[in-house]
PDB file of C-alpha atoms in Angstrom:
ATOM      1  CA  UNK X  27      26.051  -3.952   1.012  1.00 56.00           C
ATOM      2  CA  UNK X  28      26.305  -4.239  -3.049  1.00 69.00           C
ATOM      3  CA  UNK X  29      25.314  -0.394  -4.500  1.00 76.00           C
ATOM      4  CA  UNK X  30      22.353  -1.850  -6.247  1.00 77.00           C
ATOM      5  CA  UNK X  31      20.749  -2.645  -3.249  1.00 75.00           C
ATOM      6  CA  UNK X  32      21.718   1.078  -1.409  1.00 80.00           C
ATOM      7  CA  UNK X  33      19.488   2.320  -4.552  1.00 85.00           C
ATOM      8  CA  UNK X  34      17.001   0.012  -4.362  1.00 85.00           C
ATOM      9  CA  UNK X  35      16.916   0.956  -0.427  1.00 84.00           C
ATOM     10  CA  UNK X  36      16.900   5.121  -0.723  1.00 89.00           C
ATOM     11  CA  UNK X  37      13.815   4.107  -3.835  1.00 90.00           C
ATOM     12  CA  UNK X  38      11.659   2.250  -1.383  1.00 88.00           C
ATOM     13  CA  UNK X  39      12.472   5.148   1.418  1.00 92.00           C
ATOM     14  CA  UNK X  40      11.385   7.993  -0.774  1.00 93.00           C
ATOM     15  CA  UNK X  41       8.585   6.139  -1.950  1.00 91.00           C
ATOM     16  CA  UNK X  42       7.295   4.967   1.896  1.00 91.00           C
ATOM     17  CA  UNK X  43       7.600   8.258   2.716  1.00 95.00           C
ATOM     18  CA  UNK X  44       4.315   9.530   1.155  1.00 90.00           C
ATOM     19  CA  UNK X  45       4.263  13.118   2.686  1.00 91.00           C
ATOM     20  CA  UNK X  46       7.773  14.114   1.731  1.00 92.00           C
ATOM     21  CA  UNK X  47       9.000  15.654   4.788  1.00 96.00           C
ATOM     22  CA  UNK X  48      12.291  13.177   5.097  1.00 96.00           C
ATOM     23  CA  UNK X  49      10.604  10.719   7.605  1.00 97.00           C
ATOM     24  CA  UNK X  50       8.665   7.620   7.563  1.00 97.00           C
ATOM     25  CA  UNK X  51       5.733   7.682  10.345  1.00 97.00           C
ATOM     26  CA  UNK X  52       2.720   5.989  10.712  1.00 96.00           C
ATOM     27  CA  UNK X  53       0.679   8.140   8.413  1.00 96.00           C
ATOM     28  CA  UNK X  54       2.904   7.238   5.325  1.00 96.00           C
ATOM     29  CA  UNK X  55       1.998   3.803   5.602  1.00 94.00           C
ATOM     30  CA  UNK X  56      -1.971   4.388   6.141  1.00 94.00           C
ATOM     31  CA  UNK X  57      -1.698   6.990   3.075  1.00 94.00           C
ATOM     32  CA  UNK X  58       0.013   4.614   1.349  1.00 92.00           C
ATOM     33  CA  UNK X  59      -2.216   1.686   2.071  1.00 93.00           C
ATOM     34  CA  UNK X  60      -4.900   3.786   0.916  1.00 94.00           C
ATOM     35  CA  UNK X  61      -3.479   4.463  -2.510  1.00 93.00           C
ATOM     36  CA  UNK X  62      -2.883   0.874  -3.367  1.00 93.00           C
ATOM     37  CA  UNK X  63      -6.011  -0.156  -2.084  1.00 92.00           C
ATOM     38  CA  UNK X  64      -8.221   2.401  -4.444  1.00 92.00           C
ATOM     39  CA  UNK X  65      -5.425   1.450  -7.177  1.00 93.00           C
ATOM     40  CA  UNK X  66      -7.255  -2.321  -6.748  1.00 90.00           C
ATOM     41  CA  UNK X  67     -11.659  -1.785  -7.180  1.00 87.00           C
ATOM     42  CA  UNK X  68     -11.963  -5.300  -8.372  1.00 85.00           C
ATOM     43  CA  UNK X  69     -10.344  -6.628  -4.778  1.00 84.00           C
ATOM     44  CA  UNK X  70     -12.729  -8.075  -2.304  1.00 77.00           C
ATOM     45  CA  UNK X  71     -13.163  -6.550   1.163  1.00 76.00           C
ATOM     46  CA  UNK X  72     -11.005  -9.052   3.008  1.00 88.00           C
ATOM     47  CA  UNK X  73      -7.990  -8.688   0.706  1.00 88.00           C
ATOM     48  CA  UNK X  74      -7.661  -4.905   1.522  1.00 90.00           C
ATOM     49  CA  UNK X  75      -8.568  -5.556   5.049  1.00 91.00           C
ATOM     50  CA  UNK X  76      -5.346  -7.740   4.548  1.00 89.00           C
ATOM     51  CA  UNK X  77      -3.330  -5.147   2.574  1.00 89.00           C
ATOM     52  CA  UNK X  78      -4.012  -2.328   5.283  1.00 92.00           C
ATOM     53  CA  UNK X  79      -2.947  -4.863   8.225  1.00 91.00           C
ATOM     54  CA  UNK X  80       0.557  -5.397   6.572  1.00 89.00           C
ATOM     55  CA  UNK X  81       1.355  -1.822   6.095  1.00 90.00           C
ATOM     56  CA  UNK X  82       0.541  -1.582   9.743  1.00 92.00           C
ATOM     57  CA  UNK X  83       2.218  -4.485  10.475  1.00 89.00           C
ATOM     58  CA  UNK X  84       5.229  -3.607   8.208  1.00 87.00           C
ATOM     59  CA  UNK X  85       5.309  -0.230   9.949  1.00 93.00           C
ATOM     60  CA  UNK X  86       5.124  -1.104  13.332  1.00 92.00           C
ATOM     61  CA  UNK X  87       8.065  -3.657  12.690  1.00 88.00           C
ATOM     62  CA  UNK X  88      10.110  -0.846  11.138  1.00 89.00           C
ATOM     63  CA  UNK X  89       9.576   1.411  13.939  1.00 93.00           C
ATOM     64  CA  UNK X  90      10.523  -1.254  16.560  1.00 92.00           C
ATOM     65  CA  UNK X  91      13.632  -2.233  14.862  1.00 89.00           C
ATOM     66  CA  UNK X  92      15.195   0.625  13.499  1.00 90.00           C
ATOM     67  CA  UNK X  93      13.831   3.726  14.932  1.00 94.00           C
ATOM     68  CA  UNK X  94      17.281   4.063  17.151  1.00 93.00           C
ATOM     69  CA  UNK X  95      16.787   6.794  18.783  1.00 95.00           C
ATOM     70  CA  UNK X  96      13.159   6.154  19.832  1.00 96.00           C
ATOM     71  CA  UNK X  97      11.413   9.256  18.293  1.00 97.00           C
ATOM     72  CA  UNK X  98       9.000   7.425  16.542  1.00 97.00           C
ATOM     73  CA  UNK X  99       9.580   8.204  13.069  1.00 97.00           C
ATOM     74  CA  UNK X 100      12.639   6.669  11.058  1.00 96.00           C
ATOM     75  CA  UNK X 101      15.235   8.660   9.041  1.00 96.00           C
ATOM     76  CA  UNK X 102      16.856   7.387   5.732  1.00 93.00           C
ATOM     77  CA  UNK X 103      19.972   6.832   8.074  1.00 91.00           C
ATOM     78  CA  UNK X 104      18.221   4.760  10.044  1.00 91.00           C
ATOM     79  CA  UNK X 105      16.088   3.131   7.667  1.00 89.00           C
ATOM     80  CA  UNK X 106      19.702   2.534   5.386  1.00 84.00           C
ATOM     81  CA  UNK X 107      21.295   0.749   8.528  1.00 79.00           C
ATOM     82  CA  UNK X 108      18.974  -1.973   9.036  1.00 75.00           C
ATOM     83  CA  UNK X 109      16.251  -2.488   6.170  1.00 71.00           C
ATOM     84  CA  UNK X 110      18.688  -5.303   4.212  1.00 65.00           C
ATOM     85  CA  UNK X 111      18.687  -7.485   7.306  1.00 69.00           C
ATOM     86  CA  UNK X 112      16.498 -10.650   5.779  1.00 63.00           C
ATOM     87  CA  UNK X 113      17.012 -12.654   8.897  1.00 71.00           C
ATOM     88  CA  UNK X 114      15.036 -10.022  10.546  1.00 75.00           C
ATOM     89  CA  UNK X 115      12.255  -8.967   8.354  1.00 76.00           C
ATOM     90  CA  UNK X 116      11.474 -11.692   6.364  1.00 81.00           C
ATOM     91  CA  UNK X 117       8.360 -12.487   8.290  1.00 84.00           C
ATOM     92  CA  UNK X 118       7.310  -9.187   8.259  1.00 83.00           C
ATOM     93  CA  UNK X 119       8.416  -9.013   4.801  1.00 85.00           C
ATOM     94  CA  UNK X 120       6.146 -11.671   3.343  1.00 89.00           C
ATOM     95  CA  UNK X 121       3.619 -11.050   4.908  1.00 89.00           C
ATOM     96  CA  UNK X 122       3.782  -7.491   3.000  1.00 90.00           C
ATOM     97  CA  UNK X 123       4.891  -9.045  -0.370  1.00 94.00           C
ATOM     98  CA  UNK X 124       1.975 -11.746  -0.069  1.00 95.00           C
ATOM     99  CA  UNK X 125      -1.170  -8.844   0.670  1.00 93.00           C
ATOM    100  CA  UNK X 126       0.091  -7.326  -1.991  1.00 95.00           C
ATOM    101  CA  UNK X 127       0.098 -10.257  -4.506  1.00 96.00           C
ATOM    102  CA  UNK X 128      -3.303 -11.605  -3.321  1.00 94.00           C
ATOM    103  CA  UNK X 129      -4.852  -7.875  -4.176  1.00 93.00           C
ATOM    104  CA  UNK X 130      -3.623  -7.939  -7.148  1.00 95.00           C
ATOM    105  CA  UNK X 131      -5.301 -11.419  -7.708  1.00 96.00           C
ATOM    106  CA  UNK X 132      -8.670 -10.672  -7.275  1.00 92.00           C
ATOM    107  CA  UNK X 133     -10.168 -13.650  -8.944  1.00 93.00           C
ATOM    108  CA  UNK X 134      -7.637 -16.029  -6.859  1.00 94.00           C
ATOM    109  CA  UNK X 135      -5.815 -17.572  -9.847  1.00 97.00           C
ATOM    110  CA  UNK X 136      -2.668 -17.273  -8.677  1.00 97.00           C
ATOM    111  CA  UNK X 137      -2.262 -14.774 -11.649  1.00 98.00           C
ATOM    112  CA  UNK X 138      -1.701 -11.178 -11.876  1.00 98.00           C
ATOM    113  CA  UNK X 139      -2.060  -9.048 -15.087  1.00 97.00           C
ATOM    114  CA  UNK X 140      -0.300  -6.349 -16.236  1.00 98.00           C
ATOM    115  CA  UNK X 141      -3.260  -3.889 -16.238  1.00 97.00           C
ATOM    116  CA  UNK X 142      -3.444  -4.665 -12.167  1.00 96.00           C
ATOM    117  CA  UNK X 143       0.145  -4.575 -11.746  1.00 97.00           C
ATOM    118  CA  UNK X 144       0.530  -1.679 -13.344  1.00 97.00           C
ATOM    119  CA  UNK X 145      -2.138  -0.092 -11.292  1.00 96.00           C
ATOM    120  CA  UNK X 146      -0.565  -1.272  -7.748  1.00 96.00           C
ATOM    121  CA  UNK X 147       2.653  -0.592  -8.400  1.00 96.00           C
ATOM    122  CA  UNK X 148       1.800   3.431  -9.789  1.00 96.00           C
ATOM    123  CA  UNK X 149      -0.001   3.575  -6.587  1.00 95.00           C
ATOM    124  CA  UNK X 150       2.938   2.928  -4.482  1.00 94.00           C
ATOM    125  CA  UNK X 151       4.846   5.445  -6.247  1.00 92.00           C
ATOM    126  CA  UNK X 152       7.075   3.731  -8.982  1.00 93.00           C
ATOM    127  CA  UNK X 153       7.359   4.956 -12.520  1.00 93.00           C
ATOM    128  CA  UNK X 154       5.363   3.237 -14.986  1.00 94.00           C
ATOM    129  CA  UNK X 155       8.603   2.530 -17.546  1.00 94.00           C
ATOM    130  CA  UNK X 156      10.060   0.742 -14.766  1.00 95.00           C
ATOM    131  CA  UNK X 157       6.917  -0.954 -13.487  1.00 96.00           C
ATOM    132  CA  UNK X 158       6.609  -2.390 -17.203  1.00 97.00           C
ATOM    133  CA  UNK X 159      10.249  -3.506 -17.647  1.00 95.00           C
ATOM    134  CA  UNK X 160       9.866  -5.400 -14.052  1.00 96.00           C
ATOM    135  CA  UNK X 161       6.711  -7.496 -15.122  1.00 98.00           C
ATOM    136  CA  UNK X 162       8.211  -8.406 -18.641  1.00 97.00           C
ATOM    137  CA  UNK X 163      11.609  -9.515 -16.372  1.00 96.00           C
ATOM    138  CA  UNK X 164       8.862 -11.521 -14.528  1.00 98.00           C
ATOM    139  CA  UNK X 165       8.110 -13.425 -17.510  1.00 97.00           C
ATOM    140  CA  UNK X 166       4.800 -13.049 -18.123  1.00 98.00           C
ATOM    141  CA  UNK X 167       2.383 -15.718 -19.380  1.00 97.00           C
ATOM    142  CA  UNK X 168       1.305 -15.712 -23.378  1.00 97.00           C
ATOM    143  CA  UNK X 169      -1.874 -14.034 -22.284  1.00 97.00           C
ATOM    144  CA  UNK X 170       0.352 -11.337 -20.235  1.00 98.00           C
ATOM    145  CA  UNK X 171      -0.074 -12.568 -16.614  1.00 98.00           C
ATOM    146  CA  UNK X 172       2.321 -13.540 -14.080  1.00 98.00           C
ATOM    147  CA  UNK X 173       2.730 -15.738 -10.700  1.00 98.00           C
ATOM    148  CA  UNK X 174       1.967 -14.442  -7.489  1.00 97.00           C
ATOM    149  CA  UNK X 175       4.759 -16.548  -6.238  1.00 97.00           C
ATOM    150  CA  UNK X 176       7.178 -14.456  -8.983  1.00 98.00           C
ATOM    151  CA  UNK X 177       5.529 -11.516  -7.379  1.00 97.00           C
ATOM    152  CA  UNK X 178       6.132 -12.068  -3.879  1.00 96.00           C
ATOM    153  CA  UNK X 179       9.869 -13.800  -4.338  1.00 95.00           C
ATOM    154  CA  UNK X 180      10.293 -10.526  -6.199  1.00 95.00           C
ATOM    155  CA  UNK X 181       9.213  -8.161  -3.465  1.00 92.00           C
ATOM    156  CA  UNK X 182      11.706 -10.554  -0.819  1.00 89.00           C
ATOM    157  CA  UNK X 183      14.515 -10.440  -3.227  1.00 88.00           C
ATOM    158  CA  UNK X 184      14.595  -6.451  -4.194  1.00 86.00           C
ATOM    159  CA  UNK X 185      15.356  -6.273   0.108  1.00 81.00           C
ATOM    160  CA  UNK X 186      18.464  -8.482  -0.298  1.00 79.00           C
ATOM    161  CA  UNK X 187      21.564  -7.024   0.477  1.00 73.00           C
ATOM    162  CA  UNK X 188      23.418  -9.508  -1.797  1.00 77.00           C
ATOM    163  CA  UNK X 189      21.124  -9.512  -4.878  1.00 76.00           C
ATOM    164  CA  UNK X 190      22.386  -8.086  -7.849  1.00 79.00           C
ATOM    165  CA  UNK X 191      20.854  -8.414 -11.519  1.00 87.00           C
ATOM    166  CA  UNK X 192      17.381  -9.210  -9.955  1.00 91.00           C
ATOM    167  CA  UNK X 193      14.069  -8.390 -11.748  1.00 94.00           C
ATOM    168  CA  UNK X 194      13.681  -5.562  -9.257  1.00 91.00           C
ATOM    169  CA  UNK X 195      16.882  -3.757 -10.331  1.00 90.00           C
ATOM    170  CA  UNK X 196      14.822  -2.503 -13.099  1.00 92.00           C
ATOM    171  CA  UNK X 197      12.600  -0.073 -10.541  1.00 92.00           C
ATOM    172  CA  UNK X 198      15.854   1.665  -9.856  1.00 90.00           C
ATOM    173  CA  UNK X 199      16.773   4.321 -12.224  1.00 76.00           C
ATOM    174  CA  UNK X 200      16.132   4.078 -15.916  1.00 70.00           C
ATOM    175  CA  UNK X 201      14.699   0.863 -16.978  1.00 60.00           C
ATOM    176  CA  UNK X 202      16.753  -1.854 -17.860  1.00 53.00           C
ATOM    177  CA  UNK X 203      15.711  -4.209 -20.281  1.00 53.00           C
TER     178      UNK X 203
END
């Protein structure tokens, strides 16, 4: 596993778990469906319907395959072991990545801006230097949009073991430019 992707893995674990206490658990992913979902006002009813079901969804998949010893919360050991398998999250994966991109495209353009972005990503716990320096890696449109489909392959590429350099580097640490 390349080191960039060990940091981008202990990120996402501090950030999933919402109540601090070292564990992820079923209430970390309702609190932090929550957050995003008042982070996005403009999004229609069925979008967060569609947000909430992934973080269950995404949760439930986590527990199954990597709570190891079956106490039904994961630990950053366990999480660390078996998050950067692609083979066997992707579905889960992009199913989270897509509900994500869709409520931050409220009008359905297949564009997100940065004001949205911003919003979403603060909600899930990222720091707004970062969040910034990821959407301009994006390469956002002239009027300062970008892609769902950037978005999403974003999301599916920052839980690559073998990725280095991506756009999603730049949530790690200081921001990169």
């Amino acid at each position: 596993m390349r080191a960039e992707a060990l940091n981008r893995v202990k990120l996402v674990f501090t950030l999933f778990d919402a109540d601090g206490n070292g564990y992820l658990e079923p209430e970390d992913f309702a609190l932090m469906a929550d957050r995003v979902v008042l982070a996005a006002p403009d999004a229609g009813g069925g979008a967060e319907e569609a947000l909430r079901e992934a973080f269950q969804q995404w949760w439930l998949f986590l527990l199954g395959e990597l709570d190891t010893d079956r106490d039904g919360r994961i630990s950053l050991q366990e999480f660390t072991a078996g998050v950067l398998s692609p083979e066997r999250f992707r579905e889960a994966l992009t199913a989270f990545a897509t509900s994500l991109a869709t409520l931050g495209d409220p009008d359905g353009d297949g564009l997100v801006e940065r004001p949205v972005f911003e919003a979403l990503m603060t909600a899930i716990g990222f720091e707004r230097a970062n969040i910034h320096a990821l959407f301009d890696a994006f390469g956002p449109t002239d009027d300062d949009r970008i892609e769902t489909g950037t978005w999403i392959t974003g999301i599916q590429e920052f839980y690559s073991p073998d990725h280095a350099g991506i756009p999603g580097d730049r949530l790690v640490g200081d921001p990169v430019p």
